[in-house]
GROMACS .gro file of N, CA and C in nm:
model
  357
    1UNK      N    1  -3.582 -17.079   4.443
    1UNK     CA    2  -3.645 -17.023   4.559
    1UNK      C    3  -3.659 -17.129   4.668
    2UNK      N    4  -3.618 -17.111   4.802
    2UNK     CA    5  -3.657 -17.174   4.890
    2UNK      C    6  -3.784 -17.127   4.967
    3UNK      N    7  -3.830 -17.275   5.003
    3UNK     CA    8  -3.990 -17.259   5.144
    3UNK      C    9  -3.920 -17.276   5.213
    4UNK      N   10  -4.048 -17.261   5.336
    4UNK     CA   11  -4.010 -17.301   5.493
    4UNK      C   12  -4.138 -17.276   5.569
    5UNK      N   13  -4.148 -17.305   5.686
    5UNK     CA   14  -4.270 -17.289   5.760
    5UNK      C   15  -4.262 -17.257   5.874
    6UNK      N   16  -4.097 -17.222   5.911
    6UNK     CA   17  -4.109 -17.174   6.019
    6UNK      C   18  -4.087 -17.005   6.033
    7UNK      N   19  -4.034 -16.975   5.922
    7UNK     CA   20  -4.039 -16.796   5.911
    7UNK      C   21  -4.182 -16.702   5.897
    8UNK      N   22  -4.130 -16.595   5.930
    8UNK     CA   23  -4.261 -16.489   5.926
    8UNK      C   24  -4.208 -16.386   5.883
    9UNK      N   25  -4.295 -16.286   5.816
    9UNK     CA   26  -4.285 -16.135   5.796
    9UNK      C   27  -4.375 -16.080   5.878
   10UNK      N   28  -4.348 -16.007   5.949
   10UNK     CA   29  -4.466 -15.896   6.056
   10UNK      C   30  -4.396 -15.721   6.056
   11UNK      N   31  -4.505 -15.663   6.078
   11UNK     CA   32  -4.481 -15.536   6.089
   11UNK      C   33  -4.580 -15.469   6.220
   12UNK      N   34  -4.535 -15.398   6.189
   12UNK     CA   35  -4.630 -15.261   6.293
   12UNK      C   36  -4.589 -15.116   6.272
   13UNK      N   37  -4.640 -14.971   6.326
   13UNK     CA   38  -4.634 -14.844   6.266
   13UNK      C   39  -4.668 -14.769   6.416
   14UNK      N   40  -4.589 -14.727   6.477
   14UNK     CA   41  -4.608 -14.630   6.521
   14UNK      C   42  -4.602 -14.480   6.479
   15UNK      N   43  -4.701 -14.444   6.566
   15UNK     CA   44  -4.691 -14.300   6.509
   15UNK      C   45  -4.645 -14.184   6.606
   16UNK      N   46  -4.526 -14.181   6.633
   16UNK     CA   47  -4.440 -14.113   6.700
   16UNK      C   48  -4.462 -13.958   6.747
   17UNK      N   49  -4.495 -13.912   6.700
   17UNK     CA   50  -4.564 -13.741   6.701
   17UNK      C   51  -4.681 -13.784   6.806
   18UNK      N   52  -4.783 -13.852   6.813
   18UNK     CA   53  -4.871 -13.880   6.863
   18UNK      C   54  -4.843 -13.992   7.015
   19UNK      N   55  -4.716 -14.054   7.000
   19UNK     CA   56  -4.740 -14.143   7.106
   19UNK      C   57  -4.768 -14.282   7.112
   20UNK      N   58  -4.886 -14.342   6.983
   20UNK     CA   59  -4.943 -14.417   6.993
   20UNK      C   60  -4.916 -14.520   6.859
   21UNK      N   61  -5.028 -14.626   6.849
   21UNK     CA   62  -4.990 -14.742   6.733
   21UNK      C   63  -5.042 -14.592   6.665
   22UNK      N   64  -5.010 -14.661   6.482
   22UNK     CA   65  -5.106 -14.596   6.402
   22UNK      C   66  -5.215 -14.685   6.309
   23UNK      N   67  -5.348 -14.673   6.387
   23UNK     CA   68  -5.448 -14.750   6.348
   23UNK      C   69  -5.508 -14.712   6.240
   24UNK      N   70  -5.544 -14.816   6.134
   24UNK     CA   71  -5.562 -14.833   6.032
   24UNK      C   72  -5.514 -14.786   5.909
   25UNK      N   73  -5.367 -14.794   5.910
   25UNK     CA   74  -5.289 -14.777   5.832
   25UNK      C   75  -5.258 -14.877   5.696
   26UNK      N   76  -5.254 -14.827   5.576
   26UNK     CA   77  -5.296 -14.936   5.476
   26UNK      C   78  -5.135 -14.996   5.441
   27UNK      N   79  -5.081 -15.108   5.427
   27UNK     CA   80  -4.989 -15.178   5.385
   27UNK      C   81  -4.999 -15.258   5.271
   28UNK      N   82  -4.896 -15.199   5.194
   28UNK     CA   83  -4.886 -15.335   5.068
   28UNK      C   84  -4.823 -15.393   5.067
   29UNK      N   85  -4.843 -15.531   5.035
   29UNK     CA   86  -4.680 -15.606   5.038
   29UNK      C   87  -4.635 -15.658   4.890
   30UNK      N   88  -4.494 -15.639   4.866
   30UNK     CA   89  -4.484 -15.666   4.688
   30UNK      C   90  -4.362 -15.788   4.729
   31UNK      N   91  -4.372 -15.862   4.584
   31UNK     CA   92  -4.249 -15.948   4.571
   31UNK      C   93  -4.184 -15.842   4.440
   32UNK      N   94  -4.062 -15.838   4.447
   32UNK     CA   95  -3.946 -15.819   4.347
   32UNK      C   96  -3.908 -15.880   4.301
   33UNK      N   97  -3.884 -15.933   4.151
   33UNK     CA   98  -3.826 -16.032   4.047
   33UNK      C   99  -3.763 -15.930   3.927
   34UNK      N  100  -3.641 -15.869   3.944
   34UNK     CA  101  -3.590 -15.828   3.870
   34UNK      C  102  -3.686 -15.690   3.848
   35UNK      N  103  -3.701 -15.636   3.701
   35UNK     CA  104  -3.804 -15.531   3.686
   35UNK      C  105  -3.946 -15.576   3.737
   36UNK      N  106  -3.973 -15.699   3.781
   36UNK     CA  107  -4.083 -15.686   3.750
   36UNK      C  108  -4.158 -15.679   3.900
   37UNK      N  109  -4.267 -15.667   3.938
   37UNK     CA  110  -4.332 -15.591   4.074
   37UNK      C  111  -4.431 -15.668   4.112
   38UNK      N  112  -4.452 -15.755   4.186
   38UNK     CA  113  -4.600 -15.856   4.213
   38UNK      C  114  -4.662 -15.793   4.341
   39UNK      N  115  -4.777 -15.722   4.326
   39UNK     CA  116  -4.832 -15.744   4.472
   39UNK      C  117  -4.898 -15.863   4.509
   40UNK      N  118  -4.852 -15.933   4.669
   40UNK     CA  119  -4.887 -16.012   4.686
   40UNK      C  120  -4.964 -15.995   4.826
   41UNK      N  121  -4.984 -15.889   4.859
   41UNK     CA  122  -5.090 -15.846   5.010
   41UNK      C  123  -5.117 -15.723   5.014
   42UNK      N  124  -5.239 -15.718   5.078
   42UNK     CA  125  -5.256 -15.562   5.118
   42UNK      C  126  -5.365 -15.586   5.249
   43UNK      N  127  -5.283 -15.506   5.357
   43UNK     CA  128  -5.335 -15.536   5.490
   43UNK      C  129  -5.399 -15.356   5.556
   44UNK      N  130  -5.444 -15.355   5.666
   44UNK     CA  131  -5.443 -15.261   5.700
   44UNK      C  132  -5.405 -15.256   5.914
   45UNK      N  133  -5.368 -15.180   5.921
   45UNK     CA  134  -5.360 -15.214   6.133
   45UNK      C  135  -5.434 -15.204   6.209
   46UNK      N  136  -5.404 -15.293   6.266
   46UNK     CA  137  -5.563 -15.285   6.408
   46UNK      C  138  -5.510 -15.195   6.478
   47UNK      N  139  -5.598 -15.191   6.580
   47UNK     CA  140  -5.588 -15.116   6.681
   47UNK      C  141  -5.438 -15.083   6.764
   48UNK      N  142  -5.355 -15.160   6.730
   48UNK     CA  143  -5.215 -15.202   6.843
   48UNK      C  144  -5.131 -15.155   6.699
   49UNK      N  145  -5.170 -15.087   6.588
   49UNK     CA  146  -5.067 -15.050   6.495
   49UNK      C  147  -4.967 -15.157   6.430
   50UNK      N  148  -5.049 -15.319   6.449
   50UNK     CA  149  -5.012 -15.441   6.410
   50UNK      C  150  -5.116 -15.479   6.298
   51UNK      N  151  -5.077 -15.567   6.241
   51UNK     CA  152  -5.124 -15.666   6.145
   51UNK      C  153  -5.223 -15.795   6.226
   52UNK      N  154  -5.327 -15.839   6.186
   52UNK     CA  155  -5.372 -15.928   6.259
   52UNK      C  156  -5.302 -16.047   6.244
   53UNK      N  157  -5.209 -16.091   6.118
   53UNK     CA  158  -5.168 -16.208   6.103
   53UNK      C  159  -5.003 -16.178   5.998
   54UNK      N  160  -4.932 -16.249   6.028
   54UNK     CA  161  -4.799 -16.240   5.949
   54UNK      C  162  -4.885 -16.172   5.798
   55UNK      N  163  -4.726 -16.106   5.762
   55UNK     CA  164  -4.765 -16.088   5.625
   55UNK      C  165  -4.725 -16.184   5.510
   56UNK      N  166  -4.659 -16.316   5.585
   56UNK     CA  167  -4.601 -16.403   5.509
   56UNK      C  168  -4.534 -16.490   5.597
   57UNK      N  169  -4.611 -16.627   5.578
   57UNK     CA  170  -4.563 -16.741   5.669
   57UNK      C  171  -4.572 -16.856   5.635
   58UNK      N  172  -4.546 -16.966   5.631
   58UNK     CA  173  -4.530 -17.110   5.565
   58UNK      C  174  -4.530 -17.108   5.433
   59UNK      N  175  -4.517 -17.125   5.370
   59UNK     CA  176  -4.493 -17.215   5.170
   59UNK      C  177  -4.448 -17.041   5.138
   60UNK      N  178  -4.585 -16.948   5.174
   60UNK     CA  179  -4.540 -16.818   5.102
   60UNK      C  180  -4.447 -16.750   5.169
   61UNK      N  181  -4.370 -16.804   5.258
   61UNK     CA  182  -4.233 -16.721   5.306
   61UNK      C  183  -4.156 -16.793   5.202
   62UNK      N  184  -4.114 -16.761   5.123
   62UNK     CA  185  -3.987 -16.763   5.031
   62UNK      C  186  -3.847 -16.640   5.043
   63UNK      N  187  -3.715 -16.708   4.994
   63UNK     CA  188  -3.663 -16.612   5.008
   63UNK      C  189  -3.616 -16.484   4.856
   64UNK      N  190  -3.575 -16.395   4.868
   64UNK     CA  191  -3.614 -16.295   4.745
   64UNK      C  192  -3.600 -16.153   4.810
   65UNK      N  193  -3.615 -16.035   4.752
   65UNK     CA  194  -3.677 -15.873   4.755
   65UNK      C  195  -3.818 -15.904   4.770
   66UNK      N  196  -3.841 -15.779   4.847
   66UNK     CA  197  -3.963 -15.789   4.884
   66UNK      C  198  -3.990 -15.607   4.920
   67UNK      N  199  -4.096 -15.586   4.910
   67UNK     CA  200  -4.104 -15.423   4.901
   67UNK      C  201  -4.252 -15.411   5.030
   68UNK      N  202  -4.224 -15.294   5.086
   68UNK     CA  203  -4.372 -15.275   5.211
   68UNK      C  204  -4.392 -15.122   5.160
   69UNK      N  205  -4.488 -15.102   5.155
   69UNK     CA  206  -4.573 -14.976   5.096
   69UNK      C  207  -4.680 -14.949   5.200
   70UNK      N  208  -4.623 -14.840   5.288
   70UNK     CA  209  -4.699 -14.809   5.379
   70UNK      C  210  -4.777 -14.666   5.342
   71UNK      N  211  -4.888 -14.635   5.349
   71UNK     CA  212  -4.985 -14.551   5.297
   71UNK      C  213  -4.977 -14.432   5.390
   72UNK      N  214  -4.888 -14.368   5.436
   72UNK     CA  215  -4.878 -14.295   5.537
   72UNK      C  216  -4.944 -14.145   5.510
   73UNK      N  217  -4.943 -14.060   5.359
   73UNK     CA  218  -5.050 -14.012   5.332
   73UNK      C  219  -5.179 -14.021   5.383
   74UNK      N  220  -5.224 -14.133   5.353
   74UNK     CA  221  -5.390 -14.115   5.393
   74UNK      C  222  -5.408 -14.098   5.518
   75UNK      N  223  -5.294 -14.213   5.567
   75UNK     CA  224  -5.330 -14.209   5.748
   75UNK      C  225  -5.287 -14.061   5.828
   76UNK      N  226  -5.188 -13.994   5.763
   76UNK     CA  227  -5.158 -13.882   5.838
   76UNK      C  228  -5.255 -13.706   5.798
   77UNK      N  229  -5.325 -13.768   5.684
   77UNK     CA  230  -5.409 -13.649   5.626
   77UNK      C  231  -5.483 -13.688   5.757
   78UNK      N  232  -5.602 -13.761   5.751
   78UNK     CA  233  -5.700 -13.861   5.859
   78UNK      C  234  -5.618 -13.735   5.972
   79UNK      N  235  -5.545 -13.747   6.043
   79UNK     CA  236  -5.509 -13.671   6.171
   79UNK      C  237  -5.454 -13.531   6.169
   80UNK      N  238  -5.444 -13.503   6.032
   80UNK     CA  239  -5.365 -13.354   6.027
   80UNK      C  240  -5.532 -13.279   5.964
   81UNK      N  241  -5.556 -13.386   5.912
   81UNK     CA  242  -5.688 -13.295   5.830
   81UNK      C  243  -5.640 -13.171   5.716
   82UNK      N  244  -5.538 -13.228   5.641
   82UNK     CA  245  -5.455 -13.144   5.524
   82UNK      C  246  -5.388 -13.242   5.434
   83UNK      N  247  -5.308 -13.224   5.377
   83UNK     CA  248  -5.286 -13.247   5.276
   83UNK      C  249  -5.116 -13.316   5.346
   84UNK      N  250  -5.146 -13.462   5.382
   84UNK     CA  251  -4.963 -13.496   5.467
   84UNK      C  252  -4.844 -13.465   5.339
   85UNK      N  253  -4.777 -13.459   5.426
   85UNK     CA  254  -4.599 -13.412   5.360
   85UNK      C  255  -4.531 -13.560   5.310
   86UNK      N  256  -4.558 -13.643   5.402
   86UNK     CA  257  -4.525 -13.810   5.338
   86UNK      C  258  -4.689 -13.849   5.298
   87UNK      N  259  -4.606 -13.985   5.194
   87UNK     CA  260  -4.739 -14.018   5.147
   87UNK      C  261  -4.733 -14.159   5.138
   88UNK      N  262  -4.667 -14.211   5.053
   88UNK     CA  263  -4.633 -14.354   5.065
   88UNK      C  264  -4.505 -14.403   5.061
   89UNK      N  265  -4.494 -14.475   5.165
   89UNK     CA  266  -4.362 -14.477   5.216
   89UNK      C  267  -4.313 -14.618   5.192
   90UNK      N  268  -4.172 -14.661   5.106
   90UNK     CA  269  -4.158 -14.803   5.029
   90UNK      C  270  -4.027 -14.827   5.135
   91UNK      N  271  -4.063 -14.999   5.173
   91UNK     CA  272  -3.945 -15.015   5.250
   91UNK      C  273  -3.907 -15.134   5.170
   92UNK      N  274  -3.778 -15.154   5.111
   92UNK     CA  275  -3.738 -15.249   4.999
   92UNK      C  276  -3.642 -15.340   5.100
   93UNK      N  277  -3.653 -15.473   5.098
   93UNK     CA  278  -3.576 -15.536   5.189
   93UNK      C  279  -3.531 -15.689   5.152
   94UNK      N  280  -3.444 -15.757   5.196
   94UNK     CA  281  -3.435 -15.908   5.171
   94UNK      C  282  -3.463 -16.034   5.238
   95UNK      N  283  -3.523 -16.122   5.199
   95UNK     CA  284  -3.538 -16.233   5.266
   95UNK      C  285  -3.442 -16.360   5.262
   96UNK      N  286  -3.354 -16.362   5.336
   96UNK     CA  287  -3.221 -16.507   5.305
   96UNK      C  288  -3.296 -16.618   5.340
   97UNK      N  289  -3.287 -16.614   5.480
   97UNK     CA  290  -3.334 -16.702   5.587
   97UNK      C  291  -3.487 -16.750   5.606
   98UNK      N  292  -3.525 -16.840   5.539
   98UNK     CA  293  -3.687 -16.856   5.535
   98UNK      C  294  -3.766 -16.923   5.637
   99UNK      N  295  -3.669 -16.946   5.770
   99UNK     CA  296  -3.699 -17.008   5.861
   99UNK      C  297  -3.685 -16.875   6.033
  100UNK      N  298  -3.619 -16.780   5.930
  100UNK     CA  299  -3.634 -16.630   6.043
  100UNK      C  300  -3.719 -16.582   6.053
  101UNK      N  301  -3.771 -16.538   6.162
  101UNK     CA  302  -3.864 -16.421   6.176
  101UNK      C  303  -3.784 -16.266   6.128
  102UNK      N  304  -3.888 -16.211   6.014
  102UNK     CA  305  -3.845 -16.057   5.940
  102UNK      C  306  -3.932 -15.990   6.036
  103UNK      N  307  -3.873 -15.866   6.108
  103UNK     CA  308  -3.996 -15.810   6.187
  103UNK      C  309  -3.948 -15.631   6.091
  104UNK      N  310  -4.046 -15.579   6.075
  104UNK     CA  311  -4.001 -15.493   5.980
  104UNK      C  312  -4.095 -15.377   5.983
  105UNK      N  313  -4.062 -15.283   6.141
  105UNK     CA  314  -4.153 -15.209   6.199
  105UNK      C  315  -4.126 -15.039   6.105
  106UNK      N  316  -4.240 -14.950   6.155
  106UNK     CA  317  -4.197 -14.780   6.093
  106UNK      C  318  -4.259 -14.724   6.197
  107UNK      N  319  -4.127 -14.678   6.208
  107UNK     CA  320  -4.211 -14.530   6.324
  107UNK      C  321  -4.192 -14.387   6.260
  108UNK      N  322  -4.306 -14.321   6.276
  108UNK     CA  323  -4.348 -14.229   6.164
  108UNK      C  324  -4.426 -14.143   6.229
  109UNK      N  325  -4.389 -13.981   6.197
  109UNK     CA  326  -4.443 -13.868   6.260
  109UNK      C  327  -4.484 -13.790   6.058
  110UNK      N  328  -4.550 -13.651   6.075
  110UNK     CA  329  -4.580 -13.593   5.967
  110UNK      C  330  -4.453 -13.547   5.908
  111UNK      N  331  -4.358 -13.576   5.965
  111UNK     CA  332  -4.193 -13.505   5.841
  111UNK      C  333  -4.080 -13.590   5.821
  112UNK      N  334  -4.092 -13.671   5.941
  112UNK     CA  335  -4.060 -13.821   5.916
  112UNK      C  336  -4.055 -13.913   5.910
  113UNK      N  337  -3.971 -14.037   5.899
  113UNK     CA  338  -3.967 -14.168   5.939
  113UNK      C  339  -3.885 -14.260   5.949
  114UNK      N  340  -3.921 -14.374   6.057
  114UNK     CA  341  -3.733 -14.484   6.036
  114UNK      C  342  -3.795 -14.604   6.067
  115UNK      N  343  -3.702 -14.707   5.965
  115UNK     CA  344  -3.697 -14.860   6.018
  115UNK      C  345  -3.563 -14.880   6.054
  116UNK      N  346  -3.619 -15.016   6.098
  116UNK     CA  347  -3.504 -15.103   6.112
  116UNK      C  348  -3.529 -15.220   6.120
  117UNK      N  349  -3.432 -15.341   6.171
  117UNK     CA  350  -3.527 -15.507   6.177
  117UNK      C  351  -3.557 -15.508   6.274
  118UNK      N  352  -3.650 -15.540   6.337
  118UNK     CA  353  -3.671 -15.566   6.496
  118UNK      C  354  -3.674 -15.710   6.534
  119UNK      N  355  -3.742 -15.740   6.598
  119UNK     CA  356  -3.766 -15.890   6.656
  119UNK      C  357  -3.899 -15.950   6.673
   0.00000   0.00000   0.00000
């Protein structure tokens, strides 16, 4: 495994149906090692549908699989006031470069959703 201290993992969630960030949305963050599954964070979004701080930056940016578990259930019951159609939503991804910024946003309405890498 390689460190580094100059890479980051960040995210954010819009919520597209609505317009706006989606505030207080719960995030997990996992490492992947073969079968086996480590959570190593669990954040939730401020107000701007951001993270207050990387989800991974100096020594603990390593490179590897890495999994984001966004709780989109709870947050979209919270605004539908029912029972949401998504629930938790897994974004499985890789880390090469431990000196890149991973920006690793979701924009998300009640039937769907999309990433991609951003910046």
């Amino acid at each position: 495994m390689q460190s580094g201290t100059a890479g980051r993992l960040t995210t954010h969630v819009l919520d597209t149906a609505l317009g706006k960030p989606a505030e207080n949305l719960r995030i997990d963050l996992f490492r992947i090692e073969g079968e086996r599954t480590e959570q190593i964070g669990s954040v939730r979004t401020n107000d701007d549908g951001r993270c207050d701080a990387p989800l991974l930056s100096g020594e603990a940016m390593t490179s590897g699989i890495y999994e984001l578990r966004f709780h989109a259930g709870d947050y979209l019951g919270q605004n539908a006031g029912e029972v949401a159609f998504l629930d938790i939503i897994p974004i499985r991804f890789g880390i090469a470069d431990v000196s890149a910024h991973y920006h690793v946003p979701l924009l998300l309405s009640p039937y769907s959703y999309s990433t991609y890498r951003g910046s």
